[in-house]
Short mmCIF file of C-alpha atoms in Angstrom, two decimals:
data_model
loop_
_atom_site.label_atom_id
_atom_site.label_comp_id
_atom_site.label_asym_id
_atom_site.label_seq_id
_atom_site.Cartn_x
_atom_site.Cartn_y
_atom_site.Cartn_z
CA MET A 1202 -12.54 -26.46 -7.23
CA ALA A 1203 -9.75 -28.66 -5.91
CA GLU A 1204 -7.93 -28.35 -9.22
CA MET A 1205 -8.07 -24.56 -9.05
CA LEU A 1206 -6.69 -24.48 -5.50
CA ASP A 1207 -3.93 -26.91 -6.46
CA ALA A 1208 -2.96 -24.60 -9.32
CA VAL A 1209 -2.95 -21.55 -7.05
CA LEU A 1210 -0.76 -23.31 -4.47
CA ARG A 1211 1.63 -24.52 -7.15
CA HIS A 1212 2.13 -20.98 -8.39
CA LEU A 1213 2.28 -19.57 -4.86
CA GLU A 1214 5.02 -22.04 -3.90
CA ALA A 1215 7.10 -20.80 -6.82
CA LEU A 1216 6.40 -17.11 -6.18
CA VAL A 1217 7.27 -17.34 -2.47
CA SER A 1218 10.58 -19.01 -3.32
CA TYR A 1219 11.80 -15.87 -5.11
CA ASP A 1220 13.46 -13.44 -2.71
CA THR A 1221 11.71 -10.10 -3.28
CA ARG A 1222 12.26 -8.57 0.15
CA ASN A 1223 12.05 -4.78 0.15
CA PRO A 1224 14.36 -3.55 1.47
CA PRO A 1225 16.88 -4.33 0.12
CA ARG A 1226 14.80 -4.73 -3.08
CA LEU A 1227 17.53 -6.57 -4.96
CA ILE A 1228 15.08 -7.45 -7.70
CA GLY A 1229 15.97 -7.80 -11.38
CA THR A 1230 14.03 -8.29 -14.58
CA GLY A 1231 14.56 -12.06 -14.50
CA GLY A 1232 13.71 -14.40 -11.63
CA ILE A 1233 10.11 -13.99 -10.57
CA PHE A 1234 9.31 -12.05 -13.75
CA ASP A 1235 10.70 -14.84 -15.93
CA TYR A 1236 8.44 -17.25 -14.05
CA LEU A 1237 5.33 -15.13 -14.58
CA ARG A 1238 5.99 -14.67 -18.28
CA ALA A 1239 6.40 -18.41 -18.70
CA GLN A 1240 3.05 -19.00 -16.95
CA LEU A 1241 1.10 -16.56 -19.12
CA PRO A 1242 1.13 -17.98 -22.67
CA GLY A 1243 -0.87 -15.92 -25.10
CA PHE A 1244 -0.18 -12.69 -23.20
CA ARG A 1245 1.80 -9.78 -24.58
CA CYS A 1246 4.38 -9.22 -21.83
CA GLU A 1247 6.35 -6.02 -21.28
CA VAL A 1248 8.95 -5.89 -18.51
CA THR A 1249 10.27 -2.47 -17.48
CA ASP A 1250 13.21 -1.73 -15.16
CA HIS A 1251 12.52 1.53 -13.33
CA GLY A 1252 15.81 1.41 -11.40
CA ASP A 1253 16.82 0.47 -7.86
CA GLY A 1254 15.03 -2.88 -7.98
CA ALA A 1255 11.71 -1.41 -9.09
CA VAL A 1256 10.51 -3.64 -11.93
CA SER A 1257 7.09 -3.98 -13.50
CA LEU A 1258 5.49 -6.50 -15.82
CA LEU A 1259 2.44 -5.60 -17.86
CA ALA A 1260 0.78 -8.72 -19.29
CA VAL A 1261 -2.12 -8.19 -21.69
CA ARG A 1262 -4.37 -10.64 -23.55
CA GLY A 1263 -6.89 -9.29 -26.04
CA ASN A 1264 -8.12 -5.73 -25.60
CA PRO A 1265 -9.23 -5.26 -21.99
CA ARG A 1266 -10.21 -1.94 -20.41
CA ARG A 1267 -9.64 -3.15 -16.86
CA VAL A 1268 -6.26 -3.88 -15.27
CA PHE A 1269 -5.55 -6.03 -12.20
CA ASN A 1270 -2.55 -4.85 -10.18
CA VAL A 1271 -0.56 -6.80 -7.60
CA HIS A 1272 2.83 -6.09 -6.03
CA LEU A 1273 5.41 -8.86 -5.75
CA ASP A 1274 7.76 -7.32 -3.20
CA THR A 1275 7.51 -8.26 0.46
CA VAL A 1276 8.66 -6.80 3.74
CA PRO A 1277 11.89 -8.25 5.20
CA SER A 1278 11.59 -11.42 7.25
CA SER A 1279 12.55 -11.50 10.92
CA SER A 1280 14.27 -13.96 13.23
CA ALA A 1281 10.84 -14.78 14.68
CA TRP A 1282 10.00 -17.01 11.70
CA THR A 1283 9.87 -20.67 12.75
CA ALA A 1284 10.94 -21.99 9.33
CA ASP A 1285 12.43 -20.78 6.06
CA PRO A 1286 10.23 -17.83 5.00
CA LEU A 1287 10.93 -18.54 1.32
CA SER A 1288 9.61 -22.11 1.48
CA LEU A 1289 5.83 -22.38 1.32
CA ARG A 1290 4.25 -24.58 3.97
CA VAL A 1291 0.69 -25.79 3.48
CA THR A 1292 -1.51 -27.03 6.32
CA PRO A 1293 -5.12 -28.24 6.05
CA ASP A 1294 -6.38 -24.65 6.25
CA ARG A 1295 -3.59 -22.21 5.42
CA ALA A 1296 -0.54 -21.45 3.27
CA ILE A 1297 2.44 -20.06 5.19
CA GLY A 1298 5.26 -18.12 3.59
CA LEU A 1299 6.74 -14.65 3.17
CA GLY A 1300 4.33 -12.69 1.00
CA ALA A 1301 1.69 -15.43 0.96
CA CYS A 1302 -0.82 -13.00 2.45
CA ASP A 1303 0.69 -9.70 1.26
CA ILE A 1304 0.18 -10.33 -1.59
CA LYS A 1305 1.69 -13.12 -3.65
CA GLY A 1306 -1.42 -15.20 -3.01
CA ALA A 1307 -3.31 -12.83 -5.29
CA ALA A 1308 -0.59 -13.05 -7.96
CA ALA A 1309 -0.90 -16.84 -7.88
CA GLY A 1310 -4.68 -16.54 -8.16
CA LEU A 1311 -4.44 -14.25 -11.17
CA VAL A 1312 -2.13 -16.66 -13.00
CA ALA A 1313 -4.36 -19.64 -12.21
CA ALA A 1314 -7.46 -17.74 -13.37
CA ALA A 1315 -5.73 -16.62 -16.56
CA ASN A 1316 -4.86 -20.22 -17.42
CA ALA A 1317 -8.47 -21.30 -16.82
CA THR A 1318 -9.92 -18.68 -19.20
CA THR A 1319 -9.35 -17.32 -22.70
CA GLY A 1320 -10.92 -13.85 -22.61
CA ASP A 1321 -9.44 -10.39 -22.41
CA ALA A 1322 -7.22 -9.79 -19.37
CA ALA A 1323 -4.54 -7.39 -18.16
CA PHE A 1324 -2.23 -7.78 -15.19
CA LEU A 1325 0.27 -5.24 -13.86
CA PHE A 1326 2.86 -6.80 -11.53
CA SER A 1327 5.15 -4.41 -9.62
CA SER A 1328 7.96 -4.65 -7.08
CA ASP A 1329 8.17 -1.36 -5.16
CA GLU A 1330 5.06 -1.05 -3.00
CA GLU A 1331 6.61 -1.96 0.36
CA ALA A 1332 9.13 0.91 0.28
CA ASN A 1333 6.70 3.79 -0.30
CA ASP A 1334 8.35 4.28 -3.68
CA PRO A 1335 5.58 3.75 -6.24
CA ARG A 1336 7.65 4.47 -9.33
CA CYS A 1337 6.24 1.39 -11.12
CA ILE A 1338 2.67 2.63 -10.82
CA ALA A 1339 3.64 6.24 -11.53
CA ALA A 1340 5.36 5.21 -14.76
CA PHE A 1341 2.41 3.07 -15.82
CA LEU A 1342 -0.11 5.83 -15.16
CA ALA A 1343 2.03 8.39 -16.99
CA ARG A 1344 1.81 6.43 -20.23
CA ASP A 1345 -1.08 6.12 -22.67
CA HIS A 1346 -2.22 2.86 -21.08
CA GLY A 1347 -5.80 2.73 -22.35
CA PHE A 1348 -7.44 1.40 -19.14
CA ASN A 1349 -10.34 3.01 -17.30
CA GLU A 1350 -10.79 0.55 -14.39
CA ALA A 1351 -8.32 -0.94 -11.94
CA ILE A 1352 -8.61 -3.62 -9.25
CA ILE A 1353 -5.68 -3.54 -6.85
CA ALA A 1354 -4.82 -6.62 -4.82
CA GLU A 1355 -4.22 -6.25 -1.09
CA PRO A 1356 -5.48 -8.42 1.79
CA THR A 1357 -9.18 -7.49 2.11
CA ARG A 1358 -10.70 -10.93 2.90
CA CYS A 1359 -12.11 -11.06 -0.64
CA GLU A 1360 -14.20 -7.95 -0.11
CA ALA A 1361 -14.13 -4.91 -2.38
CA VAL A 1362 -12.77 -1.96 -0.40
CA LEU A 1363 -13.92 1.35 -1.86
CA ALA A 1364 -12.25 3.81 0.51
CA HIS A 1365 -9.14 4.13 2.63
CA ARG A 1366 -7.02 6.78 4.23
CA GLY A 1367 -4.21 8.68 2.57
CA ILE A 1368 -0.75 8.86 4.06
CA SER A 1369 1.84 11.57 4.58
CA SER A 1370 5.27 11.28 6.21
CA VAL A 1371 7.13 14.35 7.46
CA LEU A 1372 10.60 15.31 8.66
CA LEU A 1373 10.84 18.25 11.09
CA LYS A 1374 14.04 19.95 12.21
CA PHE A 1375 14.02 22.34 15.16
CA LYS A 1376 16.78 24.81 15.87
CA GLY A 1377 18.12 25.86 19.24
CA GLU A 1378 21.18 27.45 20.80
CA ALA A 1379 23.71 25.34 22.68
CA GLY A 1380 24.61 26.43 26.17
CA HIS A 1381 24.77 25.40 29.79
CA ALA A 1382 21.55 23.86 31.07
CA SER A 1383 21.56 26.20 34.07
CA GLY A 1384 21.00 29.21 31.85
CA ALA A 1385 17.80 31.18 32.12
CA ASN A 1386 17.30 30.80 28.38
CA ALA A 1387 17.22 26.98 28.50
CA MET A 1388 13.43 26.80 28.37
CA ASN A 1389 13.19 28.48 24.99
CA ALA A 1390 16.64 27.96 23.47
CA ASN A 1391 16.42 24.16 23.74
CA ALA A 1392 15.42 22.62 20.40
CA LEU A 1393 14.06 19.53 22.12
CA HIS A 1394 11.77 21.69 24.23
CA GLN A 1395 10.45 23.26 21.05
CA ALA A 1396 9.87 19.81 19.56
CA MET A 1397 7.92 18.75 22.63
CA ARG A 1398 5.78 21.87 22.54
CA TRP A 1399 5.08 21.23 18.88
CA GLY A 1400 4.11 17.64 19.73
CA ALA A 1401 1.64 18.70 22.40
CA ASN A 1402 -0.01 21.19 20.04
CA ALA A 1403 -0.09 18.66 17.20
CA LEU A 1404 -1.75 16.04 19.40
CA ALA A 1405 -4.39 18.55 20.41
CA LEU A 1406 -5.00 19.39 16.76
CA VAL A 1407 -5.49 15.72 15.90
CA GLU A 1408 -7.88 15.20 18.82
CA GLY A 1409 -9.93 18.08 17.45
CA GLU A 1410 -10.47 16.11 14.22
CA ALA A 1411 -12.15 13.19 16.00
CA SER A 1412 -15.58 14.01 14.56
CA ALA A 1413 -14.43 14.10 10.91
CA ARG A 1414 -16.01 11.28 8.86
CA PHE A 1415 -15.98 9.71 5.40
CA GLY A 1416 -17.32 6.39 4.17
CA GLY A 1417 -17.23 4.67 7.56
CA LEU A 1418 -13.87 6.12 8.60
CA THR A 1419 -13.61 8.63 11.44
CA GLY A 1420 -10.96 11.01 12.70
CA LEU A 1421 -7.37 11.68 11.70
CA ARG A 1422 -4.74 9.01 12.33
CA PHE A 1423 -1.44 10.46 13.58
CA ASN A 1424 1.86 9.09 14.89
CA ILE A 1425 5.09 10.67 16.11
CA GLY A 1426 7.49 7.91 15.19
CA LYS A 1427 10.91 9.26 16.09
CA VAL A 1428 12.41 12.12 18.14
CA GLU A 1429 16.12 12.65 18.50
CA GLY A 1430 18.54 15.44 19.30
CA GLY A 1431 20.61 17.04 22.00
CA ILE A 1432 23.97 16.16 23.50
CA LYS A 1433 23.55 15.41 27.23
CA ALA A 1434 21.44 16.36 30.21
CA ASN A 1435 23.39 19.52 31.16
CA VAL A 1436 23.70 20.93 27.64
CA ILE A 1437 20.94 22.92 25.95
CA ALA A 1438 20.02 20.97 22.83
CA PRO A 1439 21.07 22.96 19.75
CA SER A 1440 19.01 20.85 17.36
CA ALA A 1441 16.24 18.27 17.29
CA GLU A 1442 14.64 16.12 14.63
CA VAL A 1443 11.13 14.67 14.56
CA ARG A 1444 9.64 12.19 12.10
CA PHE A 1445 5.90 11.87 12.11
CA GLY A 1446 3.11 10.72 9.87
CA PHE A 1447 -0.61 11.14 9.51
CA ARG A 1448 -3.35 9.33 7.64
CA PRO A 1449 -6.12 11.64 6.44
CA LEU A 1450 -9.65 10.85 5.36
CA PRO A 1451 -10.60 11.36 1.71
CA SER A 1452 -12.47 14.45 2.96
CA HIS A 1453 -9.31 15.98 4.47
CA ASP A 1454 -7.15 18.37 2.45
CA ILE A 1455 -3.56 17.22 2.98
CA ASP A 1456 -1.99 20.59 2.16
CA THR A 1457 -4.22 22.34 4.67
CA LEU A 1458 -3.26 19.79 7.33
CA HIS A 1459 0.42 20.47 6.65
CA VAL A 1460 -0.11 24.18 7.16
CA ARG A 1461 -1.93 23.57 10.42
CA LEU A 1462 0.64 21.07 11.71
CA GLY A 1463 3.51 23.38 10.83
CA ALA A 1464 1.79 26.17 12.73
CA CYS A 1465 1.89 24.02 15.87
CA ALA A 1466 5.55 25.06 16.26
CA ALA A 1467 6.53 28.32 17.89
CA VAL A 1468 7.43 31.15 15.54
CA GLY A 1469 11.04 30.78 14.47
CA ALA A 1470 11.49 27.33 16.05
CA LEU A 1471 11.34 25.32 12.84
CA GLU A 1472 14.37 25.09 10.63
CA ARG A 1473 12.83 22.59 8.23
CA TYR A 1474 9.43 21.08 7.47
CA GLU A 1475 9.69 18.47 4.71
CA GLU A 1476 7.08 16.03 3.47
CA THR A 1477 9.03 12.89 2.60
CA PHE A 1478 6.17 10.81 1.18
CA ARG A 1479 2.57 11.36 0.19
CA GLY A 1480 -0.09 8.93 -0.90
CA PRO A 1481 -3.60 10.19 -1.65
CA SER A 1482 -6.73 8.78 -0.09
CA LEU A 1483 -9.07 6.42 -1.88
CA PRO A 1484 -11.06 7.74 -3.60
CA ALA A 1485 -8.79 10.62 -4.58
CA GLY A 1486 -10.01 14.17 -5.13
CA ASP A 1487 -11.93 16.82 -3.23
CA ILE A 1488 -14.97 15.88 -1.15
CA ALA A 1489 -17.44 15.96 -4.05
CA THR A 1490 -15.13 14.18 -6.49
CA ALA A 1491 -14.17 11.54 -3.94
CA GLU A 1492 -17.80 10.65 -3.25
CA GLU A 1493 -18.56 10.49 -6.96
CA ARG A 1494 -15.64 8.13 -7.50
CA ARG A 1495 -16.63 6.00 -4.50
CA LEU A 1496 -20.09 5.49 -5.97
CA ALA A 1497 -18.59 4.56 -9.36
CA ALA A 1498 -16.35 1.99 -7.67
CA ARG A 1499 -19.35 0.62 -5.78
CA ASP A 1500 -21.26 0.20 -9.01
CA LEU A 1501 -18.31 -1.59 -10.59
CA ALA A 1502 -17.92 -3.99 -7.66
CA ASP A 1503 -21.66 -4.66 -7.63
CA GLY A 1504 -21.62 -5.33 -11.34
CA LEU A 1505 -18.84 -7.85 -10.89
CA GLY A 1506 -20.77 -9.64 -8.15
CA LEU A 1507 -18.23 -8.85 -5.42
CA LEU A 1508 -19.06 -8.43 -1.75
CA ILE A 1509 -18.40 -4.86 -0.64
CA GLY A 1510 -16.45 -4.46 2.58
CA ASN A 1511 -15.81 -1.62 5.00
CA ALA A 1512 -13.36 1.19 4.42
CA VAL A 1513 -9.89 0.51 5.88
CA ASP A 1514 -7.22 2.52 7.65
CA PHE A 1515 -4.21 1.20 5.71
CA TRP A 1516 -2.97 2.82 2.49
CA THR A 1517 -2.80 1.16 -0.92
CA GLU A 1518 -1.71 2.12 -4.41
CA ALA A 1519 -5.36 1.98 -5.51
CA SER A 1520 -5.47 5.66 -4.60
CA LEU A 1521 -2.87 6.41 -7.29
CA PHE A 1522 -5.10 4.83 -9.93
CA SER A 1523 -8.05 6.80 -8.59
CA GLN A 1524 -6.04 10.02 -8.65
CA ALA A 1525 -5.25 9.33 -12.31
CA GLY A 1526 -8.97 9.11 -13.11
CA LEU A 1527 -9.52 5.33 -13.19
CA THR A 1528 -12.40 3.74 -11.30
CA ALA A 1529 -10.50 1.76 -8.68
CA PHE A 1530 -11.01 -0.38 -5.63
CA VAL A 1531 -9.01 -2.84 -3.53
CA TYR A 1532 -9.77 -6.54 -3.62
CA GLY A 1533 -7.66 -9.52 -2.59
CA PRO A 1534 -7.39 -12.68 -0.47
CA GLY A 1535 -6.19 -12.75 3.11
CA ASP A 1536 -6.50 -10.63 6.20
CA ILE A 1537 -4.31 -7.56 6.83
CA ALA A 1538 -3.84 -8.85 10.39
CA GLN A 1539 -1.60 -11.60 8.99
CA ALA A 1540 0.41 -9.28 6.72
CA HIS A 1541 3.96 -8.37 7.80
CA THR A 1542 3.92 -10.96 10.60
CA ALA A 1543 6.31 -13.81 11.35
CA ASP A 1544 4.94 -17.02 9.79
CA GLU A 1545 2.68 -14.92 7.58
CA TRP A 1546 -0.23 -16.94 6.22
CA VAL A 1547 -3.32 -16.85 4.07
CA ALA A 1548 -6.34 -19.11 4.44
CA LEU A 1549 -6.79 -21.68 1.69
CA GLU A 1550 -10.47 -20.79 1.58
CA GLN A 1551 -9.50 -17.21 0.73
CA LEU A 1552 -7.17 -18.31 -2.08
CA GLN A 1553 -9.93 -20.50 -3.50
CA ARG A 1554 -12.54 -17.75 -3.30
CA TYR A 1555 -10.28 -15.17 -4.91
CA ALA A 1556 -9.20 -17.40 -7.80
CA ASP A 1557 -12.80 -18.47 -8.43
CA SER A 1558 -13.99 -14.86 -8.51
CA ILE A 1559 -11.24 -13.75 -10.91
CA THR A 1560 -11.94 -16.75 -13.13
CA ARG A 1561 -15.62 -15.79 -13.23
CA ILE A 1562 -14.81 -12.14 -14.01
CA LEU A 1563 -12.35 -12.99 -16.77
CA GLY A 1564 -14.63 -15.61 -18.20
CA THR A 1565 -17.84 -13.59 -18.36
CA ASP A 1566 -16.95 -9.90 -18.55
CA PRO A 1567 -15.92 -8.40 -21.92
CA SER A 1568 -13.65 -5.75 -20.38
#
């Protein structure tokens, strides 16, 4: 067991040292991908540049039907870090470094497990998850890949997560008519007033979804993240812009929610309603399909001897695999509470448990 953890930490130290912050996502086909290829002898390795720093590596040994996916990009570091974020620090109980928790620790565990086994295995490493730009996964799923199961690494405390929320981000633009603030038409001609009225109606709509449920998740998550517009206090605002997002349950229909949220604006007030990003829920599909896929993922996790955890509120690319028809769940070391934080860390016990479980799966399961 000590030898396995030593191997994981050795790989993690190397992986953390590569700057894969996203943004700016200045990631090429060498660097961290050269390292991974060198550590996976006996694997057929295919590196693909999808543009703008989005790079993927598909490493395959034998003829597996299951693929393990892990992203190598990290969020940017902040000035709150107490030491170099690209230098791994190891204490008696944790490994500290940018991406150690989210989710280079899993990448290190996969490499260590691969080197401890000889059976069929497939790993898909990607570099675009942190920018809501999943072109690596989209390109993989668009090809004739030959896999029917996918295990996606994110910090889940080594529990198999079968369900999570979807995500949708939206840009709204409201139109008004500039004029003096003393005018009688200021109440309705002001674009900012229209934005505020929309916000009040949207919040009421979301509160009305509090009783919606799926797989342990309840309600609709919603956030107005940015409002801007206007010129000054005595000028009627001629325009306003709102950016908001919501996180639906697998049982919610995203298109229907967009229609309802758009209708929260007064007639004629909206100049633009644009969805800027969408990620499906896990499992993907309508209510009946989603439940069917959740049960299939549960059976897979049970068959692999993995502890099943609760559904989570954060989004992962596992939903993209599910949408494409693969049986998919999320499983990885670390706690999401440590992800994206200064002095990000992952418990050594979690790294050990994850690597041991992957070693067991690769060593005993024919797929």
